[in-house]
PDB file of C-alpha atoms in Angstrom:
ATOM      1  CA  MET P   1     -23.409  26.551  27.799  1.00 57.00           C
ATOM      2  CA  ILE P   2     -26.953  25.253  28.344  1.00 59.00           C
ATOM      3  CA  VAL P   3     -27.986  28.631  29.755  1.00 47.00           C
ATOM      4  CA  LYS P   4     -26.660  30.463  26.675  1.00 48.00           C
ATOM      5  CA  THR P   5     -28.428  28.039  24.339  1.00 46.00           C
ATOM      6  CA  THR P   6     -31.671  28.372  26.304  1.00 46.00           C
ATOM      7  CA  LEU P   7     -31.452  32.174  26.297  1.00 40.00           C
ATOM      8  CA  ARG P   8     -30.775  32.193  22.554  1.00 51.00           C
ATOM      9  CA  SER P   9     -33.768  29.904  21.995  1.00 46.00           C
ATOM     10  CA  ILE P  10     -36.025  32.142  24.085  1.00 43.00           C
ATOM     11  CA  LEU P  11     -34.802  35.228  22.228  1.00 39.00           C
ATOM     12  CA  LEU P  12     -35.333  33.571  18.838  1.00 39.00           C
ATOM     13  CA  VAL P  13     -38.861  32.444  19.745  1.00 39.00           C
ATOM     14  CA  SER P  14     -39.682  35.949  21.025  1.00 42.00           C
ATOM     15  CA  MET P  15     -38.379  37.542  17.841  1.00 41.00           C
ATOM     16  CA  LEU P  16     -40.330  35.108  15.688  1.00 39.00           C
ATOM     17  CA  HIS P  17     -43.479  35.699  17.715  1.00 40.00           C
ATOM     18  CA  PHE P  18     -43.132  39.481  17.371  1.00 43.00           C
ATOM     19  CA  GLY P  19     -42.477  39.218  13.650  1.00 42.00           C
ATOM     20  CA  ILE P  20     -45.403  36.874  13.055  1.00 39.00           C
ATOM     21  CA  SER P  21     -47.868  38.803  15.190  1.00 39.00           C
ATOM     22  CA  HIS P  22     -46.750  42.103  13.646  1.00 46.00           C
ATOM     23  CA  ALA P  23     -47.016  40.684  10.127  1.00 50.00           C
ATOM     24  CA  PHE P  24     -50.705  39.948  10.711  1.00 49.00           C
ATOM     25  CA  ALA P  25     -51.484  43.209  12.515  1.00 74.00           C
ATOM     26  CA  GLU P  26     -53.898  45.521  10.786  1.00 91.00           C
ATOM     27  CA  THR P  27     -53.633  49.272  11.040  1.00 95.00           C
ATOM     28  CA  VAL P  28     -56.742  51.354  10.431  1.00 96.00           C
ATOM     29  CA  VAL P  29     -57.080  55.061   9.723  1.00 97.00           C
ATOM     30  CA  VAL P  30     -59.768  56.692  11.852  1.00 97.00           C
ATOM     31  CA  VAL P  31     -61.671  59.941  12.274  1.00 96.00           C
ATOM     32  CA  SER P  32     -64.143  60.971  14.950  1.00 95.00           C
ATOM     33  CA  ALA P  33     -67.485  59.191  14.842  1.00 95.00           C
ATOM     34  CA  LYS P  34     -68.916  62.731  14.448  1.00 93.00           C
ATOM     35  CA  SER P  35     -66.838  63.504  11.345  1.00 92.00           C
ATOM     36  CA  PRO P  36     -68.610  63.818   7.976  1.00 90.00           C
ATOM     37  CA  ALA P  37     -65.593  62.202   6.251  1.00 90.00           C
ATOM     38  CA  GLY P  38     -66.222  58.898   4.525  1.00 89.00           C
ATOM     39  CA  ALA P  39     -63.899  56.273   3.095  1.00 92.00           C
ATOM     40  CA  LEU P  40     -60.449  57.491   2.052  1.00 94.00           C
ATOM     41  CA  THR P  41     -57.827  56.077  -0.282  1.00 94.00           C
ATOM     42  CA  ALA P  42     -54.256  55.417   0.746  1.00 94.00           C
ATOM     43  CA  ASP P  43     -53.172  58.286  -1.533  1.00 95.00           C
ATOM     44  CA  GLN P  44     -55.519  60.720   0.230  1.00 95.00           C
ATOM     45  CA  VAL P  45     -54.253  59.593   3.638  1.00 96.00           C
ATOM     46  CA  SER P  46     -50.639  59.821   2.460  1.00 96.00           C
ATOM     47  CA  ASP P  47     -51.208  63.391   1.235  1.00 96.00           C
ATOM     48  CA  ILE P  48     -52.723  64.397   4.581  1.00 96.00           C
ATOM     49  CA  PHE P  49     -49.941  62.857   6.689  1.00 97.00           C
ATOM     50  CA  LEU P  50     -47.183  64.248   4.449  1.00 97.00           C
ATOM     51  CA  GLY P  51     -48.682  67.753   4.543  1.00 95.00           C
ATOM     52  CA  LYS P  52     -49.647  67.804   0.862  1.00 95.00           C
ATOM     53  CA  SER P  53     -53.355  68.179   1.647  1.00 93.00           C
ATOM     54  CA  SER P  54     -55.054  69.882   4.560  1.00 92.00           C
ATOM     55  CA  ALA P  55     -58.686  68.966   3.912  1.00 91.00           C
ATOM     56  CA  LEU P  56     -60.818  65.957   4.672  1.00 89.00           C
ATOM     57  CA  PRO P  57     -63.121  64.781   1.887  1.00 82.00           C
ATOM     58  CA  GLY P  58     -66.612  65.834   2.883  1.00 77.00           C
ATOM     59  CA  GLY P  59     -65.369  69.086   4.361  1.00 73.00           C
ATOM     60  CA  GLY P  60     -63.300  70.231   7.240  1.00 82.00           C
ATOM     61  CA  GLN P  61     -59.661  70.829   7.875  1.00 90.00           C
ATOM     62  CA  ALA P  62     -57.575  67.674   8.270  1.00 94.00           C
ATOM     63  CA  VAL P  63     -55.520  67.619  11.451  1.00 96.00           C
ATOM     64  CA  PRO P  64     -53.298  64.500  11.320  1.00 97.00           C
ATOM     65  CA  ILE P  65     -52.226  62.819  14.552  1.00 97.00           C
ATOM     66  CA  ASP P  66     -49.136  60.598  14.579  1.00 97.00           C
ATOM     67  CA  GLN P  67     -48.224  57.854  17.003  1.00 96.00           C
ATOM     68  CA  ALA P  68     -44.844  57.729  18.705  1.00 94.00           C
ATOM     69  CA  ASP P  69     -42.155  55.640  17.025  1.00 92.00           C
ATOM     70  CA  GLY P  70     -43.041  51.978  17.059  1.00 91.00           C
ATOM     71  CA  PRO P  71     -44.456  49.100  15.023  1.00 91.00           C
ATOM     72  CA  VAL P  72     -47.906  50.657  14.384  1.00 92.00           C
ATOM     73  CA  ARG P  73     -46.336  53.887  13.099  1.00 94.00           C
ATOM     74  CA  ASP P  74     -43.852  51.985  10.929  1.00 93.00           C
ATOM     75  CA  ASP P  75     -46.649  49.801   9.533  1.00 93.00           C
ATOM     76  CA  PHE P  76     -48.826  52.835   8.809  1.00 95.00           C
ATOM     77  CA  TYR P  77     -46.175  54.785   6.911  1.00 96.00           C
ATOM     78  CA  HIS P  78     -44.980  51.736   5.010  1.00 95.00           C
ATOM     79  CA  LYS P  79     -48.493  50.840   3.834  1.00 95.00           C
ATOM     80  CA  ALA P  80     -49.911  54.357   3.337  1.00 95.00           C
ATOM     81  CA  THR P  81     -46.901  56.174   1.881  1.00 95.00           C
ATOM     82  CA  GLY P  82     -44.422  53.477   0.875  1.00 95.00           C
ATOM     83  CA  LYS P  83     -41.823  55.162   3.104  1.00 95.00           C
ATOM     84  CA  THR P  84     -39.814  53.784   5.998  1.00 93.00           C
ATOM     85  CA  GLY P  85     -39.679  55.554   9.345  1.00 90.00           C
ATOM     86  CA  ALA P  86     -36.249  56.965   8.476  1.00 92.00           C
ATOM     87  CA  GLN P  87     -37.517  58.270   5.130  1.00 96.00           C
ATOM     88  CA  VAL P  88     -40.472  59.983   6.814  1.00 95.00           C
ATOM     89  CA  LYS P  89     -38.145  61.645   9.349  1.00 94.00           C
ATOM     90  CA  ALA P  90     -35.866  62.822   6.527  1.00 96.00           C
ATOM     91  CA  TYR P  91     -38.868  64.131   4.589  1.00 96.00           C
ATOM     92  CA  TRP P  92     -40.082  66.175   7.557  1.00 96.00           C
ATOM     93  CA  SER P  93     -36.583  67.460   8.328  1.00 96.00           C
ATOM     94  CA  LYS P  94     -36.403  68.830   4.799  1.00 96.00           C
ATOM     95  CA  GLN P  95     -39.922  70.327   5.026  1.00 96.00           C
ATOM     96  CA  ILE P  96     -39.144  72.017   8.343  1.00 95.00           C
ATOM     97  CA  PHE P  97     -35.750  73.327   7.162  1.00 95.00           C
ATOM     98  CA  SER P  98     -37.240  74.798   3.988  1.00 95.00           C
ATOM     99  CA  GLY P  99     -40.208  76.305   5.872  1.00 93.00           C
ATOM    100  CA  LYS P 100     -42.730  74.246   3.896  1.00 93.00           C
ATOM    101  CA  GLY P 101     -44.458  72.517   6.767  1.00 92.00           C
ATOM    102  CA  GLN P 102     -44.550  70.898  10.170  1.00 95.00           C
ATOM    103  CA  PRO P 103     -45.037  67.197  10.917  1.00 96.00           C
ATOM    104  CA  PRO P 104     -48.265  65.923  12.458  1.00 96.00           C
ATOM    105  CA  LYS P 105     -48.703  66.230  16.205  1.00 95.00           C
ATOM    106  CA  GLU P 106     -47.324  63.125  17.882  1.00 96.00           C
ATOM    107  CA  VAL P 107     -48.989  61.311  20.779  1.00 95.00           C
ATOM    108  CA  GLY P 108     -48.244  58.031  22.517  1.00 91.00           C
ATOM    109  CA  ASP P 109     -50.078  55.001  21.196  1.00 94.00           C
ATOM    110  CA  SER P 110     -53.340  53.770  19.660  1.00 94.00           C
ATOM    111  CA  ALA P 111     -55.326  54.569  22.818  1.00 95.00           C
ATOM    112  CA  ALA P 112     -54.007  58.146  22.949  1.00 96.00           C
ATOM    113  CA  VAL P 113     -54.668  58.694  19.229  1.00 97.00           C
ATOM    114  CA  LYS P 114     -58.193  57.299  19.536  1.00 97.00           C
ATOM    115  CA  THR P 115     -59.026  59.532  22.515  1.00 96.00           C
ATOM    116  CA  LEU P 116     -57.747  62.655  20.771  1.00 96.00           C
ATOM    117  CA  VAL P 117     -59.334  61.892  17.384  1.00 96.00           C
ATOM    118  CA  ALA P 118     -62.694  61.030  18.986  1.00 97.00           C
ATOM    119  CA  SER P 119     -62.800  64.503  20.551  1.00 96.00           C
ATOM    120  CA  ASN P 120     -62.397  66.483  17.303  1.00 95.00           C
ATOM    121  CA  PRO P 121     -64.146  65.811  13.957  1.00 93.00           C
ATOM    122  CA  ASN P 122     -61.243  67.430  12.050  1.00 94.00           C
ATOM    123  CA  MET P 123     -58.599  65.067  13.397  1.00 96.00           C
ATOM    124  CA  ILE P 124     -57.427  61.948  11.615  1.00 97.00           C
ATOM    125  CA  GLY P 125     -55.147  59.276  13.004  1.00 97.00           C
ATOM    126  CA  TYR P 126     -54.240  55.624  12.764  1.00 97.00           C
ATOM    127  CA  ILE P 127     -54.548  52.859  15.316  1.00 96.00           C
ATOM    128  CA  ASP P 128     -54.176  49.125  15.630  1.00 94.00           C
ATOM    129  CA  LYS P 129     -57.479  47.585  14.520  1.00 94.00           C
ATOM    130  CA  GLY P 130     -57.823  45.916  17.924  1.00 92.00           C
ATOM    131  CA  ALA P 131     -58.291  49.365  19.503  1.00 93.00           C
ATOM    132  CA  LEU P 132     -61.240  50.273  17.238  1.00 94.00           C
ATOM    133  CA  ASP P 133     -64.503  51.152  18.996  1.00 95.00           C
ATOM    134  CA  SER P 134     -67.612  53.302  18.440  1.00 96.00           C
ATOM    135  CA  SER P 135     -65.894  56.578  19.437  1.00 96.00           C
ATOM    136  CA  VAL P 136     -64.090  56.648  16.080  1.00 97.00           C
ATOM    137  CA  LYS P 137     -64.940  55.743  12.494  1.00 96.00           C
ATOM    138  CA  GLN P 138     -62.650  53.660  10.280  1.00 97.00           C
ATOM    139  CA  VAL P 139     -62.024  55.379   6.920  1.00 96.00           C
ATOM    140  CA  LEU P 140     -59.251  53.107   5.612  1.00 96.00           C
ATOM    141  CA  SER P 141     -57.870  49.674   6.426  1.00 95.00           C
ATOM    142  CA  LEU P 142     -54.187  49.085   5.754  1.00 93.00           C
ATOM    143  CA  LYS P 143     -53.658  45.347   5.488  1.00 85.00           C
TER     144      LYS P 143
END
């Protein structure tokens, strides 16, 4: 009985810690440090990631890069588009089925997105703010 109570307590504390740390996480939208793009609005970012726009302000084709399913991706779509992960998947299923578009290329995590985006001034992605460095330029903060 003590073991079950202890395990439940550990699980509850872990869940609370994840929820609290995730609630204060900040996701930032980034482009290559070499990109001419400047600050973007959430609406502009939403349009790019939902395939409604294919251009970066300041010139250049916008090539959006998605992260794999997880808390950063969920946070990004919730704050930038107002959609849940399930709603985004449903949206892209409909777009693909109707021949209207393809979802952004998906890579692993913030480090993978940052590496890819840094290498191409047309790419745009989102990362956890803690991964931000001089190889990429922040164009939007999603708090």
